[in-house]
PDB file of C-alpha atoms in Angstrom:
ATOM      1  CA  MET G 563     -36.645  -7.374 -11.314  1.00 50.00           C
ATOM      2  CA  ASP G 564     -37.461  -7.628  -7.825  1.00 62.00           C
ATOM      3  CA  ALA G 565     -34.984 -10.894  -6.628  1.00 62.00           C
ATOM      4  CA  ILE G 566     -32.718  -8.590  -9.129  1.00 65.00           C
ATOM      5  CA  GLU G 567     -33.080  -5.545  -7.043  1.00 70.00           C
ATOM      6  CA  PHE G 568     -32.713  -8.166  -3.846  1.00 70.00           C
ATOM      7  CA  PHE G 569     -29.476  -9.558  -4.640  1.00 79.00           C
ATOM      8  CA  ARG G 570     -27.801  -6.161  -5.382  1.00 84.00           C
ATOM      9  CA  PRO G 571     -27.633  -5.459  -2.015  1.00 87.00           C
ATOM     10  CA  VAL G 572     -27.115  -8.816  -0.691  1.00 89.00           C
ATOM     11  CA  ALA G 573     -24.219  -9.302  -3.237  1.00 93.00           C
ATOM     12  CA  LEU G 574     -22.718  -5.872  -2.089  1.00 94.00           C
ATOM     13  CA  VAL G 575     -23.111  -6.587   1.349  1.00 94.00           C
ATOM     14  CA  GLY G 576     -20.803  -9.936   0.642  1.00 96.00           C
ATOM     15  CA  LEU G 577     -18.188  -8.075  -1.157  1.00 97.00           C
ATOM     16  CA  VAL G 578     -17.750  -5.521   1.878  1.00 97.00           C
ATOM     17  CA  VAL G 579     -17.266  -8.786   3.833  1.00 97.00           C
ATOM     18  CA  LEU G 580     -14.514 -10.200   1.468  1.00 97.00           C
ATOM     19  CA  GLY G 581     -12.884  -7.386   1.826  1.00 97.00           C
ATOM     20  CA  LEU G 582     -12.603  -6.911   5.793  1.00 97.00           C
ATOM     21  CA  LEU G 583     -11.629 -10.784   5.422  1.00 96.00           C
ATOM     22  CA  LEU G 584      -9.096  -9.728   2.736  1.00 97.00           C
ATOM     23  CA  GLY G 585      -7.939  -7.149   5.789  1.00 97.00           C
ATOM     24  CA  SER G 586      -7.642  -9.851   8.267  1.00 95.00           C
ATOM     25  CA  PHE G 587      -4.988 -11.149   6.158  1.00 96.00           C
ATOM     26  CA  LEU G 588      -3.067  -8.380   4.859  1.00 97.00           C
ATOM     27  CA  ASN G 589      -2.251  -7.854   8.176  1.00 96.00           C
ATOM     28  CA  VAL G 590      -0.361 -10.970   8.379  1.00 95.00           C
ATOM     29  CA  VAL G 591       0.932  -9.911   5.567  1.00 97.00           C
ATOM     30  CA  ILE G 592       2.303  -6.534   6.809  1.00 97.00           C
ATOM     31  CA  ALA G 593       3.038  -8.296  10.331  1.00 94.00           C
ATOM     32  CA  ARG G 594       5.348 -11.538   8.508  1.00 95.00           C
ATOM     33  CA  LEU G 595       6.475 -10.485   4.897  1.00 95.00           C
ATOM     34  CA  PRO G 596       9.351  -8.173   6.166  1.00 94.00           C
ATOM     35  CA  ALA G 597      10.463 -10.234   8.703  1.00 91.00           C
ATOM     36  CA  ASP G 598      10.694 -13.051   5.580  1.00 92.00           C
ATOM     37  CA  GLU G 599       8.110 -15.483   7.715  1.00 91.00           C
ATOM     38  CA  SER G 600       5.694 -17.837   6.345  1.00 90.00           C
ATOM     39  CA  LEU G 601       2.411 -16.264   5.625  1.00 90.00           C
ATOM     40  CA  VAL G 602       0.534 -19.618   6.197  1.00 86.00           C
ATOM     41  CA  TRP G 603       2.836 -21.036   9.565  1.00 86.00           C
ATOM     42  CA  PRO G 604       2.198 -21.018  12.173  1.00 82.00           C
ATOM     43  CA  GLY G 605      -1.044 -19.162  12.481  1.00 83.00           C
ATOM     44  CA  SER G 606      -1.642 -16.367  14.042  1.00 85.00           C
ATOM     45  CA  ARG G 607      -0.602 -15.984  17.391  1.00 85.00           C
ATOM     46  CA  CYS G 608      -0.112 -12.387  19.891  1.00 86.00           C
ATOM     47  CA  PRO G 609       3.036 -11.053  18.830  1.00 82.00           C
ATOM     48  CA  LYS G 610       3.336 -10.238  22.778  1.00 83.00           C
ATOM     49  CA  CYS G 611       2.940 -13.231  24.621  1.00 85.00           C
ATOM     50  CA  GLY G 612       2.776 -16.149  21.938  1.00 81.00           C
ATOM     51  CA  HIS G 613      -1.152 -16.912  22.558  1.00 84.00           C
ATOM     52  CA  ALA G 614      -2.648 -18.674  19.396  1.00 88.00           C
ATOM     53  CA  ILE G 615      -5.348 -16.572  18.215  1.00 88.00           C
ATOM     54  CA  ARG G 616      -8.318 -18.603  18.101  1.00 87.00           C
ATOM     55  CA  TRP G 617     -11.245 -18.512  15.481  1.00 84.00           C
ATOM     56  CA  TRP G 618     -13.563 -16.379  17.218  1.00 87.00           C
ATOM     57  CA  GLU G 619     -10.914 -13.957  17.974  1.00 86.00           C
ATOM     58  CA  ASN G 620      -9.776 -13.945  14.703  1.00 88.00           C
ATOM     59  CA  ILE G 621     -13.065 -11.882  13.399  1.00 92.00           C
ATOM     60  CA  PRO G 622     -12.492  -8.990  11.458  1.00 94.00           C
ATOM     61  CA  LEU G 623     -13.534  -5.331  13.535  1.00 94.00           C
ATOM     62  CA  LEU G 624     -15.578  -7.320  15.440  1.00 93.00           C
ATOM     63  CA  SER G 625     -13.356  -9.772  17.500  1.00 92.00           C
ATOM     64  CA  TRP G 626     -11.472  -6.545  18.007  1.00 92.00           C
ATOM     65  CA  LEU G 627     -14.457  -4.764  19.726  1.00 92.00           C
ATOM     66  CA  VAL G 628     -15.291  -7.969  21.666  1.00 91.00           C
ATOM     67  CA  LEU G 629     -12.132  -8.497  23.133  1.00 90.00           C
ATOM     68  CA  ARG G 630     -11.915  -4.054  23.837  1.00 87.00           C
ATOM     69  CA  GLY G 631      -8.109  -3.827  21.917  1.00 90.00           C
ATOM     70  CA  ARG G 632      -6.605  -6.222  24.390  1.00 91.00           C
ATOM     71  CA  CYS G 633      -5.219  -9.911  23.874  1.00 89.00           C
ATOM     72  CA  SER G 634      -7.165 -12.578  25.746  1.00 87.00           C
ATOM     73  CA  GLY G 635      -4.217 -14.078  27.062  1.00 86.00           C
ATOM     74  CA  CYS G 636      -1.249 -11.394  28.595  1.00 89.00           C
ATOM     75  CA  LYS G 637      -4.514  -8.661  28.566  1.00 88.00           C
ATOM     76  CA  GLN G 638      -2.084  -6.331  26.061  1.00 90.00           C
ATOM     77  CA  PRO G 639      -3.116  -3.881  23.430  1.00 92.00           C
ATOM     78  CA  ILE G 640      -3.676  -5.119  20.661  1.00 89.00           C
ATOM     79  CA  SER G 641      -2.247  -2.396  17.859  1.00 92.00           C
ATOM     80  CA  TRP G 642      -4.587  -0.549  16.208  1.00 93.00           C
ATOM     81  CA  ARG G 643      -3.366  -1.082  12.776  1.00 94.00           C
ATOM     82  CA  TYR G 644      -5.402  -4.599  12.539  1.00 94.00           C
ATOM     83  CA  PRO G 645      -8.569  -3.270  12.738  1.00 96.00           C
ATOM     84  CA  LEU G 646      -7.726  -0.244  10.322  1.00 97.00           C
ATOM     85  CA  VAL G 647      -6.470  -2.203   7.906  1.00 97.00           C
ATOM     86  CA  GLU G 648      -9.626  -4.170   8.012  1.00 97.00           C
ATOM     87  CA  ALA G 649     -12.257  -1.862   7.862  1.00 97.00           C
ATOM     88  CA  LEU G 650     -10.087   0.394   4.891  1.00 98.00           C
ATOM     89  CA  THR G 651      -9.896  -2.367   2.828  1.00 98.00           C
ATOM     90  CA  GLY G 652     -13.894  -3.489   3.186  1.00 97.00           C
ATOM     91  CA  ALA G 653     -14.290   0.810   2.688  1.00 98.00           C
ATOM     92  CA  LEU G 654     -12.034   0.483  -0.440  1.00 98.00           C
ATOM     93  CA  PHE G 655     -13.876  -2.462  -1.756  1.00 98.00           C
ATOM     94  CA  TRP G 656     -17.210  -0.774  -1.296  1.00 98.00           C
ATOM     95  CA  ALA G 657     -15.666   2.246  -2.182  1.00 98.00           C
ATOM     96  CA  VAL G 658     -14.412   0.834  -6.046  1.00 98.00           C
ATOM     97  CA  HIS G 659     -17.970  -0.811  -6.443  1.00 97.00           C
ATOM     98  CA  ALA G 660     -19.274   2.621  -5.929  1.00 96.00           C
ATOM     99  CA  ARG G 661     -17.466   3.930  -8.499  1.00 96.00           C
ATOM    100  CA  PHE G 662     -17.811   1.292 -11.357  1.00 95.00           C
ATOM    101  CA  GLY G 663     -20.616  -1.250 -10.093  1.00 94.00           C
ATOM    102  CA  TRP G 664     -20.574  -4.940 -11.464  1.00 94.00           C
ATOM    103  CA  SER G 665     -18.497  -4.624 -14.096  1.00 94.00           C
ATOM    104  CA  ARG G 666     -15.077  -5.750 -15.633  1.00 94.00           C
ATOM    105  CA  GLU G 667     -13.313  -3.192 -14.238  1.00 95.00           C
ATOM    106  CA  LEU G 668     -14.807  -4.736 -10.780  1.00 96.00           C
ATOM    107  CA  VAL G 669     -12.374  -7.389 -11.483  1.00 96.00           C
ATOM    108  CA  VAL G 670      -9.168  -5.523 -12.560  1.00 96.00           C
ATOM    109  CA  PHE G 671      -9.256  -2.991  -9.510  1.00 97.00           C
ATOM    110  CA  LEU G 672     -10.169  -5.214  -6.219  1.00 98.00           C
ATOM    111  CA  PRO G 673      -6.690  -6.940  -6.760  1.00 98.00           C
ATOM    112  CA  LEU G 674      -4.783  -2.937  -7.125  1.00 98.00           C
ATOM    113  CA  VAL G 675      -6.828  -2.173  -3.211  1.00 98.00           C
ATOM    114  CA  VAL G 676      -5.383  -5.731  -2.123  1.00 98.00           C
ATOM    115  CA  LEU G 677      -1.728  -4.600  -3.182  1.00 98.00           C
ATOM    116  CA  LEU G 678      -1.796  -1.088  -2.483  1.00 98.00           C
ATOM    117  CA  VAL G 679      -2.826  -1.683   1.678  1.00 98.00           C
ATOM    118  CA  PRO G 680      -0.304  -3.949   2.513  1.00 98.00           C
ATOM    119  CA  LEU G 681       2.307  -1.783   0.461  1.00 98.00           C
ATOM    120  CA  THR G 682       1.362   1.416   2.490  1.00 97.00           C
ATOM    121  CA  PHE G 683       1.506  -0.069   6.027  1.00 97.00           C
ATOM    122  CA  ILE G 684       4.752  -1.526   5.151  1.00 97.00           C
ATOM    123  CA  ASP G 685       6.744   1.381   3.938  1.00 95.00           C
ATOM    124  CA  LEU G 686       5.420   3.366   6.772  1.00 93.00           C
ATOM    125  CA  GLU G 687       6.940   0.791   9.490  1.00 92.00           C
ATOM    126  CA  HIS G 688       9.589  -0.231   7.438  1.00 92.00           C
ATOM    127  CA  TRP G 689      10.488   2.091   4.940  1.00 92.00           C
ATOM    128  CA  ILE G 690      10.305  -0.698   2.052  1.00 94.00           C
ATOM    129  CA  LEU G 691       8.657  -2.276  -0.490  1.00 96.00           C
ATOM    130  CA  PRO G 692       8.716  -5.882  -0.422  1.00 96.00           C
ATOM    131  CA  HIS G 693       9.514  -7.112  -4.532  1.00 96.00           C
ATOM    132  CA  GLU G 694       7.352  -9.950  -3.446  1.00 96.00           C
ATOM    133  CA  LEU G 695       4.026  -7.366  -3.924  1.00 97.00           C
ATOM    134  CA  THR G 696       5.559  -5.120  -6.647  1.00 97.00           C
ATOM    135  CA  TRP G 697       6.961  -7.325  -8.732  1.00 97.00           C
ATOM    136  CA  THR G 698       4.118  -9.986  -8.577  1.00 97.00           C
ATOM    137  CA  GLY G 699       1.365  -6.216  -8.467  1.00 97.00           C
ATOM    138  CA  ILE G 700       2.705  -5.444 -12.215  1.00 97.00           C
ATOM    139  CA  GLY G 701       2.588  -9.240 -13.869  1.00 97.00           C
ATOM    140  CA  ALA G 702      -1.089  -9.157 -12.571  1.00 97.00           C
ATOM    141  CA  GLY G 703      -2.239  -6.072 -13.195  1.00 97.00           C
ATOM    142  CA  LEU G 704      -0.724  -6.642 -17.316  1.00 97.00           C
ATOM    143  CA  LEU G 705      -2.722  -9.938 -16.488  1.00 97.00           C
ATOM    144  CA  LEU G 706      -6.165  -8.585 -15.684  1.00 97.00           C
ATOM    145  CA  ARG G 707      -5.939  -5.717 -18.254  1.00 97.00           C
ATOM    146  CA  TRP G 708      -5.311  -8.603 -21.024  1.00 96.00           C
ATOM    147  CA  LEU G 709      -8.009 -11.344 -19.807  1.00 96.00           C
ATOM    148  CA  VAL G 710     -10.318  -9.203 -18.464  1.00 95.00           C
ATOM    149  CA  VAL G 711     -10.760  -5.651 -20.481  1.00 94.00           C
ATOM    150  CA  GLY G 712      -8.702  -6.307 -23.613  1.00 93.00           C
ATOM    151  CA  GLN G 713      -5.706  -6.012 -25.561  1.00 94.00           C
ATOM    152  CA  GLU G 714      -5.967  -2.648 -25.641  1.00 95.00           C
ATOM    153  CA  ALA G 715      -6.353  -1.950 -21.970  1.00 95.00           C
ATOM    154  CA  PHE G 716      -2.785  -4.294 -21.377  1.00 96.00           C
ATOM    155  CA  PHE G 717      -0.980  -2.222 -23.813  1.00 97.00           C
ATOM    156  CA  GLU G 718      -1.596   0.844 -22.261  1.00 96.00           C
ATOM    157  CA  GLY G 719      -0.746  -1.273 -19.263  1.00 97.00           C
ATOM    158  CA  LEU G 720       2.372  -2.134 -20.291  1.00 97.00           C
ATOM    159  CA  ALA G 721       3.207   1.710 -21.509  1.00 97.00           C
ATOM    160  CA  GLY G 722       2.328   2.552 -18.114  1.00 96.00           C
ATOM    161  CA  ALA G 723       4.422   0.164 -16.030  1.00 97.00           C
ATOM    162  CA  LEU G 724       7.828   0.635 -18.289  1.00 96.00           C
ATOM    163  CA  LEU G 725       7.043   4.857 -18.933  1.00 95.00           C
ATOM    164  CA  ALA G 726       6.474   4.699 -14.971  1.00 94.00           C
ATOM    165  CA  PHE G 727       9.783   3.101 -13.976  1.00 93.00           C
ATOM    166  CA  VAL G 728      12.355   4.629 -16.679  1.00 92.00           C
ATOM    167  CA  GLY G 729      10.670   7.883 -15.848  1.00 89.00           C
ATOM    168  CA  PHE G 730      11.657   7.316 -11.782  1.00 84.00           C
ATOM    169  CA  TRP G 731      14.904   5.331 -12.865  1.00 83.00           C
ATOM    170  CA  ALA G 732      15.918   8.699 -14.214  1.00 84.00           C
ATOM    171  CA  MET G 733      14.452  11.008 -11.324  1.00 78.00           C
ATOM    172  CA  GLU G 734      16.654   8.523  -9.336  1.00 73.00           C
ATOM    173  CA  PHE G 735      19.424   9.051 -11.568  1.00 70.00           C
ATOM    174  CA  VAL G 736      19.144  12.792 -11.427  1.00 68.00           C
ATOM    175  CA  GLY G 737      18.524  13.047  -7.351  1.00 63.00           C
ATOM    176  CA  ALA G 738      21.776  11.080  -6.714  1.00 63.00           C
ATOM    177  CA  TRP G 739      23.965  13.307  -9.518  1.00 62.00           C
ATOM    178  CA  LEU G 740      22.597  16.537  -8.012  1.00 62.00           C
ATOM    179  CA  PHE G 741      22.792  15.857  -3.902  1.00 56.00           C
ATOM    180  CA  LYS G 742      25.214  13.037  -4.779  1.00 57.00           C
ATOM    181  CA  LYS G 743      23.237  10.657  -2.547  1.00 58.00           C
ATOM    182  CA  GLU G 744      20.018   8.199  -2.848  1.00 58.00           C
ATOM    183  CA  ALA G 745      16.958  11.410  -3.282  1.00 55.00           C
ATOM    184  CA  LEU G 746      14.137   8.931  -3.870  1.00 62.00           C
ATOM    185  CA  GLY G 747      13.380   5.232  -2.398  1.00 66.00           C
ATOM    186  CA  GLY G 748      14.811   2.859  -4.606  1.00 76.00           C
ATOM    187  CA  GLY G 749      10.987   0.262  -4.440  1.00 88.00           C
ATOM    188  CA  ASP G 750       9.342   3.158  -5.808  1.00 93.00           C
ATOM    189  CA  LYS G 751      10.060   3.415  -9.040  1.00 93.00           C
ATOM    190  CA  PHE G 752       8.545  -0.073  -8.814  1.00 96.00           C
ATOM    191  CA  LEU G 753       5.117   0.854  -6.852  1.00 97.00           C
ATOM    192  CA  LEU G 754       4.771   3.429  -9.951  1.00 96.00           C
ATOM    193  CA  ALA G 755       5.068   0.748 -12.414  1.00 97.00           C
ATOM    194  CA  LEU G 756       2.481  -0.915 -10.721  1.00 98.00           C
ATOM    195  CA  ILE G 757       0.190   1.844 -10.487  1.00 97.00           C
ATOM    196  CA  GLY G 758       1.365   2.050 -13.888  1.00 97.00           C
ATOM    197  CA  ALA G 759       0.553  -1.527 -15.111  1.00 97.00           C
ATOM    198  CA  PHE G 760      -3.127  -1.174 -13.139  1.00 97.00           C
ATOM    199  CA  LEU G 761      -4.393   2.245 -14.569  1.00 96.00           C
ATOM    200  CA  GLY G 762      -2.602   2.836 -17.914  1.00 95.00           C
ATOM    201  CA  TRP G 763      -0.155   5.641 -18.577  1.00 95.00           C
ATOM    202  CA  GLN G 764      -3.123   8.314 -19.006  1.00 93.00           C
ATOM    203  CA  VAL G 765      -2.847   9.031 -15.386  1.00 93.00           C
ATOM    204  CA  LEU G 766       1.296   8.812 -14.213  1.00 94.00           C
ATOM    205  CA  LEU G 767       1.854  12.477 -14.478  1.00 93.00           C
ATOM    206  CA  GLY G 768      -1.474  13.061 -11.961  1.00 93.00           C
ATOM    207  CA  VAL G 769      -0.494  10.376  -9.382  1.00 95.00           C
ATOM    208  CA  VAL G 770       2.932  11.424  -9.448  1.00 93.00           C
ATOM    209  CA  LEU G 771       1.838  15.345  -8.873  1.00 93.00           C
ATOM    210  CA  LEU G 772      -0.729  14.179  -5.861  1.00 94.00           C
ATOM    211  CA  SER G 773       1.532  12.525  -4.133  1.00 95.00           C
ATOM    212  CA  SER G 774       4.313  14.696  -4.099  1.00 93.00           C
ATOM    213  CA  LEU G 775       1.929  17.914  -3.264  1.00 94.00           C
ATOM    214  CA  GLN G 776       0.357  16.016   0.011  1.00 95.00           C
ATOM    215  CA  GLY G 777       3.464  14.651   0.775  1.00 93.00           C
ATOM    216  CA  SER G 778       5.178  17.576   0.735  1.00 92.00           C
ATOM    217  CA  VAL G 779       1.927  19.424   2.807  1.00 93.00           C
ATOM    218  CA  VAL G 780       2.165  16.819   5.025  1.00 91.00           C
ATOM    219  CA  GLY G 781       5.804  16.445   5.282  1.00 90.00           C
ATOM    220  CA  ILE G 782       5.845  20.224   6.003  1.00 91.00           C
ATOM    221  CA  LEU G 783       2.901  20.198   8.855  1.00 92.00           C
ATOM    222  CA  LEU G 784       5.144  17.739  10.640  1.00 88.00           C
ATOM    223  CA  LEU G 785       8.256  19.809  10.823  1.00 88.00           C
ATOM    224  CA  LEU G 786       6.429  22.610  12.550  1.00 89.00           C
ATOM    225  CA  VAL G 787       4.234  20.155  14.898  1.00 88.00           C
ATOM    226  CA  ARG G 788       7.099  18.024  15.467  1.00 83.00           C
ATOM    227  CA  GLY G 789      10.330  19.387  14.453  1.00 81.00           C
ATOM    228  CA  ARG G 790      10.891  16.470  12.104  1.00 75.00           C
ATOM    229  CA  ALA G 791       8.819  14.700   9.063  1.00 75.00           C
ATOM    230  CA  GLY G 792      10.487  11.132   9.412  1.00 69.00           C
ATOM    231  CA  PRO G 793      10.325   8.657  12.597  1.00 67.00           C
ATOM    232  CA  ALA G 794      11.528   9.634  15.736  1.00 64.00           C
ATOM    233  CA  PRO G 795      15.939   8.611  15.660  1.00 61.00           C
ATOM    234  CA  ALA G 796      16.418   5.221  17.158  1.00 56.00           C
ATOM    235  CA  PRO G 797      17.942   4.493  20.660  1.00 58.00           C
ATOM    236  CA  ALA G 798      21.869   4.618  21.071  1.00 55.00           C
ATOM    237  CA  PRO G 799      22.697   1.238  20.820  1.00 54.00           C
ATOM    238  CA  VAL G 800      24.188  -0.803  23.936  1.00 57.00           C
ATOM    239  CA  PRO G 801      28.125  -0.978  23.988  1.00 57.00           C
ATOM    240  CA  GLU G 802      28.645  -5.305  22.759  1.00 55.00           C
ATOM    241  CA  PRO G 803      31.157  -6.963  25.124  1.00 57.00           C
ATOM    242  CA  ALA G 804      34.217  -7.118  24.035  1.00 53.00           C
ATOM    243  CA  ALA G 805      33.847 -10.437  22.857  1.00 52.00           C
ATOM    244  CA  ALA G 806      31.992  -8.947  19.670  1.00 49.00           C
ATOM    245  CA  PRO G 807      34.815  -7.285  17.380  1.00 50.00           C
ATOM    246  CA  GLU G 808      34.668  -9.946  14.668  1.00 48.00           C
ATOM    247  CA  ARG G 809      31.276 -10.071  14.063  1.00 46.00           C
ATOM    248  CA  ASP G 810      31.505  -6.138  14.013  1.00 46.00           C
ATOM    249  CA  ALA G 811      34.204  -6.091  11.749  1.00 43.00           C
ATOM    250  CA  ALA G 812      32.492  -8.868   9.435  1.00 39.00           C
ATOM    251  CA  LYS G 813      29.563  -6.300   8.548  1.00 43.00           C
ATOM    252  CA  ASP G 814      32.055  -3.613   8.246  1.00 48.00           C
ATOM    253  CA  ALA G 815      33.491  -5.460   5.428  1.00 41.00           C
ATOM    254  CA  ASP G 816      29.607  -5.910   3.903  1.00 42.00           C
ATOM    255  CA  PRO G 817      29.194  -4.220   0.855  1.00 42.00           C
ATOM    256  CA  ASP G 818      25.634  -5.005   0.855  1.00 43.00           C
ATOM    257  CA  GLU G 819      24.622  -4.086   4.627  1.00 43.00           C
ATOM    258  CA  ASP G 820      22.684  -0.874   4.020  1.00 51.00           C
ATOM    259  CA  ASP G 821      22.934   1.577   7.500  1.00 56.00           C
ATOM    260  CA  TRP G 822      20.545   4.470   5.997  1.00 61.00           C
ATOM    261  CA  GLU G 823      18.242   5.916   8.259  1.00 70.00           C
ATOM    262  CA  PRO G 824      15.632   8.420   7.966  1.00 72.00           C
ATOM    263  CA  GLY G 825      16.472  11.968   8.694  1.00 72.00           C
ATOM    264  CA  PRO G 826      14.280  14.455  10.156  1.00 74.00           C
ATOM    265  CA  THR G 827      13.002  15.857   6.529  1.00 77.00           C
ATOM    266  CA  ASN G 828      12.418  12.224   5.043  1.00 81.00           C
ATOM    267  CA  ILE G 829       8.843  10.482   4.425  1.00 86.00           C
ATOM    268  CA  PRO G 830       8.120   7.331   3.021  1.00 91.00           C
ATOM    269  CA  PHE G 831       7.045   8.117  -0.320  1.00 92.00           C
ATOM    270  CA  GLY G 832       5.256   4.821  -1.056  1.00 94.00           C
ATOM    271  CA  PRO G 833       2.105   5.598   1.143  1.00 96.00           C
ATOM    272  CA  TRP G 834       1.546   8.962  -0.925  1.00 96.00           C
ATOM    273  CA  LEU G 835       1.679   7.007  -4.421  1.00 96.00           C
ATOM    274  CA  ALA G 836      -0.812   4.624  -3.324  1.00 97.00           C
ATOM    275  CA  ALA G 837      -3.300   7.374  -1.639  1.00 97.00           C
ATOM    276  CA  ALA G 838      -2.789   9.097  -5.140  1.00 96.00           C
ATOM    277  CA  ALA G 839      -3.741   6.106  -7.431  1.00 97.00           C
ATOM    278  CA  LEU G 840      -6.633   5.464  -5.521  1.00 97.00           C
ATOM    279  CA  GLU G 841      -7.805   9.296  -5.883  1.00 96.00           C
ATOM    280  CA  VAL G 842      -7.012   8.886  -9.465  1.00 95.00           C
ATOM    281  CA  LEU G 843      -9.184   5.780  -9.893  1.00 95.00           C
ATOM    282  CA  LEU G 844     -12.117   6.669  -7.276  1.00 95.00           C
ATOM    283  CA  LEU G 845     -12.206  10.676  -7.995  1.00 93.00           C
ATOM    284  CA  GLY G 846     -11.716  10.504 -11.934  1.00 88.00           C
ATOM    285  CA  PRO G 847     -15.129  11.639 -12.737  1.00 90.00           C
ATOM    286  CA  TRP G 848     -15.506  14.166  -9.720  1.00 90.00           C
ATOM    287  CA  PHE G 849     -12.191  15.637 -11.194  1.00 89.00           C
ATOM    288  CA  ALA G 850     -13.634  15.916 -14.423  1.00 88.00           C
ATOM    289  CA  GLU G 851     -16.921  17.682 -13.329  1.00 88.00           C
ATOM    290  CA  HIS G 852     -15.549  20.005 -10.805  1.00 86.00           C
ATOM    291  CA  LEU G 853     -11.506  20.925 -11.939  1.00 87.00           C
ATOM    292  CA  PRO G 854     -10.362  22.680 -14.719  1.00 90.00           C
ATOM    293  CA  ARG G 855     -10.201  20.920 -18.075  1.00 87.00           C
ATOM    294  CA  GLU G 856      -6.572  21.509 -18.353  1.00 83.00           C
ATOM    295  CA  LEU G 857      -5.833  20.121 -14.895  1.00 84.00           C
ATOM    296  CA  ALA G 858      -8.306  17.208 -14.904  1.00 84.00           C
ATOM    297  CA  ALA G 859      -6.259  16.080 -17.755  1.00 84.00           C
ATOM    298  CA  VAL G 860      -3.206  16.180 -16.211  1.00 80.00           C
ATOM    299  CA  LEU G 861      -4.611  14.276 -13.590  1.00 81.00           C
ATOM    300  CA  GLY G 862      -5.814  11.637 -16.322  1.00 77.00           C
ATOM    301  CA  ALA G 863      -9.339  12.238 -15.017  1.00 71.00           C
ATOM    302  CA  ARG G 864     -12.137  10.870 -17.047  1.00 62.00           C
ATOM    303  CA  GLY G 865     -16.074  10.879 -16.756  1.00 52.00           C
ATOM    304  CA  SER G 866     -18.364   8.690 -15.108  1.00 50.00           C
TER     305      SER G 866
END
């Protein structure tokens, strides 16, 4: 019994360290996937000077602290995103364990964290949700529910993925019809389908309500403080030399060219969907205990 009690905290430390290490890799995904670059080659390099990152400069959190947040080559600041993603992934691994312990659910929901973290930061920076993550995540969620939890859980996840996709597609259609333009991001329906595949259909309404409420509150606060919710407008392009009209003509002739830019009231919705999914997942017992029964049911909350 004493050996078991000793092993549990050691295993938990190992789980958090695994989260930190995966967070370091997720930084690579966040930086390279939107640029359509390989995730494995070349090795990690400083994006400003090209300095090859040595192994001891790539230890999660510790290296950033030892280097004082600066590249050892060019001495330029290292983005705060790198230690944040590492710490966030490690903390979420701990939180999922605190919620579910050493159970089958832990095996299912840790991969969900590994998917939601890069999707959040990619959407915040680039306003896209790569299909390489969303489509793969839908398949992974259904497969894990089937293999780890059981057939009933698989069909709940399948219903969740289908209901999320169809429901969000319907909202897109209605929004486009009412406002004569795209009112919702096209990738959001795949992210919601991913969440449904992992968590089941029961939580979808709660995820949509929480994400809409929280996103709206933050958007309003940003409008009040900064005058705009979205990012600052890009600087005006420098006029091209006279030899470039052929390039412009080709660009204008491309029907698939997407020149949309976020307006002052736009915010990416993906991070709020991800945050709401994690809240429903991790705070379910708290919702069930402290919220009115009807509201807890809407949020899909279940007891511990």
